[in-house]
Amino acid sequence: MLSYRHSFHAGNHADVLKHTVQSLIIESLKEKEKPFLYLDTHAGAGRYQLSGEHAERTGEYLEGIARIWQRDDIPEELAAYMSVVNHFNRNENLRYYPGSPLIARQLLREDDKLHLTELHPSDFPLLRSEFQKDDRTRVARADGYQQLKAQLPPPSRRGLILMDPPYEMKTDYQDVVKGIQEGYKRFATGTYALWYPVVMRQQIKKMLRDLEATGIRRILQIELGVRPDSDQRGMTASGMIVINPPWKLEQQMNNVLPWLLKVLVPSGTGHTTVNWVVPE
Ligand code: SAM
């Protein structure tokens, strides 16, 4: 089942959180000269038109990136992320939202490598055409979870693995844990960043218990909620699970989350979390 299209959700509060964390990890990896691999298991289309029918229909970006992009008090933790958003929106209008592959493309260096996988028959060709001229990048129409076996460890022995499945199928909550286990077996020093939605809190609690049970250490949870947990339909919060986070990430997120909460959730109904699920 591949009915999920990220174009309906691009630039929402969950993307702002995900791409903030992604860009901070990339910037930290760049502090060492040695190149690294960026593996994006569920890459999406790459670029999203915010004035397009899909984004306009839900208007989710209006409560996400649109709330922050032209503010004059943007914290420095958002500098890399905003530099990419600005790159794609050079005039005054917010027209395009860069997805995770384009954020990586802009921030990575000449010797770094990108490996992107996407399965959707409409989104895959869009992604491929974005990267036609980028010889650092391999784009494949392939299953993202398989890449955790096939592509790891990278020859450079340094890497960020971003896992961002749509959670259309309940099995995704187990598959992400299995995928991380497979990847970690081969590449225990990599940084793994897993996005999750809070739709039913129980599913996330179980996923975290399953992750803890793997024995993997250094697991950091970062979350931004817009409404209290609920058993009604819809996402009330989203988060990132980061394994082997760069040492600065915890502090950076503690610095920036209060600002994001204030700007993205002016109603005051939200929350933030930075928590070690499993410490060192
Ligand atoms: N990471 C993207 C970003 O931040 O811009 C958004 C990705 S979107 C949330 C999830 C994507 O995963 C969808 O485009 C969907 O088609 C794709 N997908 C679903 N199952 C997949 C699988 N098993 N392997 C690779 N891609 C998959």
XYZ file of C-alpha atoms and ligand atoms in Angstrom:
307
model
C 0.000 0.000 0.000
C 1.569 3.255 -1.109
C -1.152 5.865 -0.777
C 0.840 8.319 1.367
C 2.065 11.435 -0.465
C 4.280 13.781 1.492
C 3.167 16.708 -0.678
C 0.046 17.023 1.527
C 2.165 17.507 4.639
C 5.389 19.174 3.479
C 6.555 22.009 5.693
C 4.257 21.175 8.610
C 5.401 21.324 12.259
C 6.660 17.744 12.053
C 8.863 18.570 9.051
C 10.226 21.617 10.854
C 11.279 19.444 13.787
C 12.629 16.617 11.601
C 14.612 18.865 9.311
C 15.989 20.935 12.184
C 17.389 17.765 13.750
C 18.619 16.477 10.369
C 20.460 19.702 9.569
C 22.061 19.934 13.039
C 23.369 16.372 12.738
C 24.761 17.066 9.252
C 26.483 20.236 10.435
C 28.080 18.321 13.317
C 29.309 15.553 10.997
C 30.902 18.256 8.834
C 33.093 19.351 11.729
C 35.453 16.495 10.819
C 37.067 16.585 7.404
C 36.493 12.937 6.644
C 33.540 12.416 4.255
C 30.391 10.580 5.281
C 27.356 8.832 3.815
C 23.870 10.275 4.079
C 21.387 7.404 3.709
C 17.725 8.453 3.356
C 15.617 5.280 3.449
C 12.235 6.942 2.755
C 13.232 9.964 0.701
C 9.952 11.266 -0.766
C 9.804 13.485 -3.873
C 12.533 15.915 -2.778
C 10.833 19.216 -3.564
C 7.280 20.277 -2.703
C 5.305 23.095 -4.238
C 3.526 24.910 -1.435
C 1.159 26.659 -3.813
C 0.279 23.278 -5.337
C -3.081 21.584 -4.966
C -1.911 19.074 -2.335
C -0.285 21.560 0.045
C -3.118 24.071 -0.410
C -5.719 21.438 0.348
C -4.400 20.728 3.847
C -2.670 24.060 4.527
C -0.384 22.277 7.011
C 2.665 24.338 6.051
C 0.833 27.475 7.204
C 1.150 26.189 10.768
C 4.721 25.049 10.163
C 7.427 26.643 8.042
C 5.240 29.673 7.163
C 5.219 30.663 10.838
C 8.986 30.896 11.065
C 10.620 31.623 7.750
C 10.501 35.407 7.791
C 10.922 36.071 11.495
C 13.831 38.196 12.571
C 14.514 36.324 15.830
C 15.385 32.905 14.384
C 17.771 31.051 16.743
C 21.199 30.072 15.428
C 20.304 26.376 15.733
C 18.005 26.882 12.748
C 20.600 28.650 10.586
C 21.589 25.700 8.363
C 17.985 24.559 7.890
C 16.767 28.067 7.084
C 19.646 28.613 4.659
C 18.250 25.735 2.596
C 14.635 26.961 2.814
C 15.837 30.405 1.721
C 17.859 28.919 -1.140
C 14.646 27.551 -2.658
C 12.652 30.740 -1.988
C 14.808 33.587 -3.153
C 12.070 36.172 -3.442
C 9.524 37.156 -0.839
C 7.133 34.271 -1.462
C 7.314 30.902 0.193
C 6.780 28.691 -2.855
C 8.825 25.555 -2.344
C 9.618 23.343 0.584
C 12.806 21.275 0.397
C 12.401 17.712 1.662
C 15.120 15.797 3.481
C 17.076 14.806 0.309
C 17.349 18.421 -0.867
C 18.329 19.613 2.600
C 21.135 17.045 2.548
C 22.099 17.947 -1.026
C 22.547 21.614 -0.105
C 24.426 20.973 3.133
C 26.720 18.093 2.149
C 30.231 18.629 0.782
C 31.817 17.563 -2.472
C 33.243 14.299 -1.110
C 30.217 13.251 0.934
C 27.839 10.688 -0.585
C 24.062 10.434 -0.685
C 22.033 7.277 -1.096
C 18.288 7.825 -1.452
C 15.482 5.295 -1.780
C 11.819 5.877 -2.561
C 9.157 3.415 -3.706
C 6.210 5.558 -4.786
C 5.611 5.408 -8.573
C 4.880 9.154 -8.782
C 7.418 10.458 -6.259
C 10.368 8.328 -7.371
C 10.725 9.958 -10.852
C 10.480 13.429 -9.272
C 13.247 12.543 -6.839
C 15.408 11.027 -9.568
C 15.127 14.101 -11.770
C 16.160 16.382 -8.868
C 19.445 14.486 -8.609
C 20.230 13.819 -12.264
C 23.224 16.140 -12.245
C 24.540 15.307 -8.788
C 27.256 12.666 -9.062
C 27.592 12.311 -5.287
C 24.130 10.744 -5.213
C 22.591 7.350 -5.946
C 18.808 7.311 -6.201
C 17.058 3.938 -6.244
C 13.473 2.775 -6.486
C 13.956 0.264 -3.718
C 12.785 -0.685 -0.261
C 14.288 1.616 2.353
C 14.538 -1.008 5.073
C 16.672 -3.239 2.815
C 19.265 -0.478 2.538
C 20.130 -0.911 6.205
C 21.528 -4.293 5.233
C 22.771 -3.506 1.735
C 24.482 -0.134 2.220
C 26.023 -0.428 5.678
C 28.693 0.019 6.771
C 29.662 2.755 4.319
C 33.248 2.673 3.028
C 33.920 5.958 4.859
C 32.756 4.382 8.164
C 30.894 7.622 8.927
C 27.251 8.242 8.282
C 23.786 9.561 9.034
C 20.850 7.262 8.361
C 17.508 9.064 8.208
C 14.450 6.830 8.490
C 11.162 8.548 7.779
C 8.473 5.999 6.876
C 4.849 7.079 6.485
C 3.527 4.696 9.193
C 0.601 3.914 6.873
C 0.957 0.330 7.947
C 1.046 -0.639 11.614
C 4.001 -2.922 10.802
C 6.165 0.177 10.265
C 6.411 0.564 14.056
C 8.110 -2.847 14.244
C 9.947 -2.610 10.946
C 11.814 0.518 12.008
C 13.153 -1.249 15.093
C 14.165 -4.317 13.066
C 15.765 -2.055 10.476
C 17.769 -0.179 13.107
C 18.904 -3.490 14.589
C 20.070 -4.686 11.168
C 21.887 -1.442 10.508
C 23.463 -1.288 13.950
C 24.784 -4.857 13.646
C 26.779 -3.740 10.619
C 27.515 -0.152 11.580
C 27.367 0.500 15.325
C 29.062 3.907 15.153
C 26.616 5.462 12.666
C 24.074 8.090 13.655
C 20.507 6.872 13.132
C 17.651 9.399 13.085
C 14.143 7.972 13.110
C 11.060 10.157 12.751
C 7.791 9.163 14.449
C 4.270 10.585 14.653
C 2.253 10.530 17.867
C -1.194 9.386 16.792
C -1.694 6.785 19.513
C 0.771 7.221 22.354
C 0.706 3.483 23.132
C 2.309 2.712 19.754
C 5.242 5.001 20.537
C 5.655 3.617 24.053
C 5.809 0.122 22.587
C 8.262 1.157 19.878
C 10.528 2.688 22.543
C 10.316 -0.461 24.694
C 11.241 -2.548 21.647
C 14.192 -0.250 20.933
C 15.379 -0.470 24.533
C 15.145 -4.257 24.339
C 17.659 -4.322 21.469
C 20.411 -3.424 23.935
C 21.487 -0.445 21.805
C 22.730 2.469 23.934
C 22.848 6.256 23.431
C 19.238 6.691 22.314
C 17.945 10.268 22.509
C 14.270 11.193 22.089
C 13.262 14.655 20.882
C 9.579 15.565 20.631
C 7.394 18.555 19.813
C 3.689 18.295 20.558
C 0.999 20.652 19.320
C -1.944 19.196 21.267
C -2.315 16.837 24.216
C -2.326 13.098 23.459
C -5.727 11.896 22.297
C -7.478 8.714 21.074
C -9.162 10.677 18.289
C -7.741 10.551 14.770
C -4.819 12.739 13.808
C -1.246 13.501 14.789
C -0.871 15.460 18.033
C 2.935 15.464 18.219
C 5.974 14.150 16.401
C 9.463 13.246 17.371
C 12.890 12.061 16.422
C 14.748 9.152 17.960
C 18.471 9.673 17.489
C 20.964 6.891 18.139
C 24.561 8.041 18.620
C 23.618 11.725 18.448
C 26.431 14.262 18.061
C 27.413 15.396 21.558
C 25.956 18.890 21.024
C 22.514 17.825 19.838
C 20.874 17.464 23.259
C 21.892 21.011 24.230
C 21.022 22.443 20.824
C 17.508 21.001 21.019
C 17.075 22.201 24.597
C 17.994 25.671 23.328
C 15.759 25.746 20.280
C 12.635 23.781 21.266
C 11.141 26.461 23.555
C 11.347 28.950 20.669
C 9.831 26.482 18.189
C 7.034 25.714 20.646
C 6.236 29.395 21.165
C 6.201 30.165 17.438
C 4.599 26.987 16.092
C 2.038 26.474 18.860
C 0.917 29.951 19.945
C -2.230 28.473 21.520
C -0.074 27.081 24.338
C -1.422 23.536 24.006
C 1.888 21.900 23.103
C 4.897 20.368 24.810
C 8.532 19.561 24.167
C 10.720 16.649 25.266
C 14.441 15.956 25.156
C 15.035 12.681 26.937
C 17.585 9.864 26.972
C 15.612 6.674 26.344
C 18.897 4.840 26.928
C 21.954 6.815 28.041
C 25.659 6.078 27.355
N 11.900 11.991 4.170
C 11.059 12.852 3.349
C 11.284 14.293 3.762
O 11.556 14.553 4.938
O 11.203 15.152 2.898
C 9.603 12.490 3.441
C 9.297 11.033 3.307
S 7.626 10.579 3.479
C 7.246 10.857 5.150
C 7.716 8.843 3.401
C 8.020 8.288 2.013
O 8.340 6.901 2.113
C 6.862 8.358 1.028
O 7.236 9.129 -0.071
C 6.596 6.890 0.637
O 6.262 6.733 -0.736
C 7.925 6.249 0.927
N 7.909 4.811 1.227
C 6.948 4.072 1.822
N 7.381 2.820 2.050
C 8.666 2.764 1.608
C 9.669 1.748 1.599
N 9.433 0.544 2.115
N 10.873 2.049 1.083
C 11.139 3.284 0.575
N 10.223 4.291 0.557
C 9.010 4.031 1.072
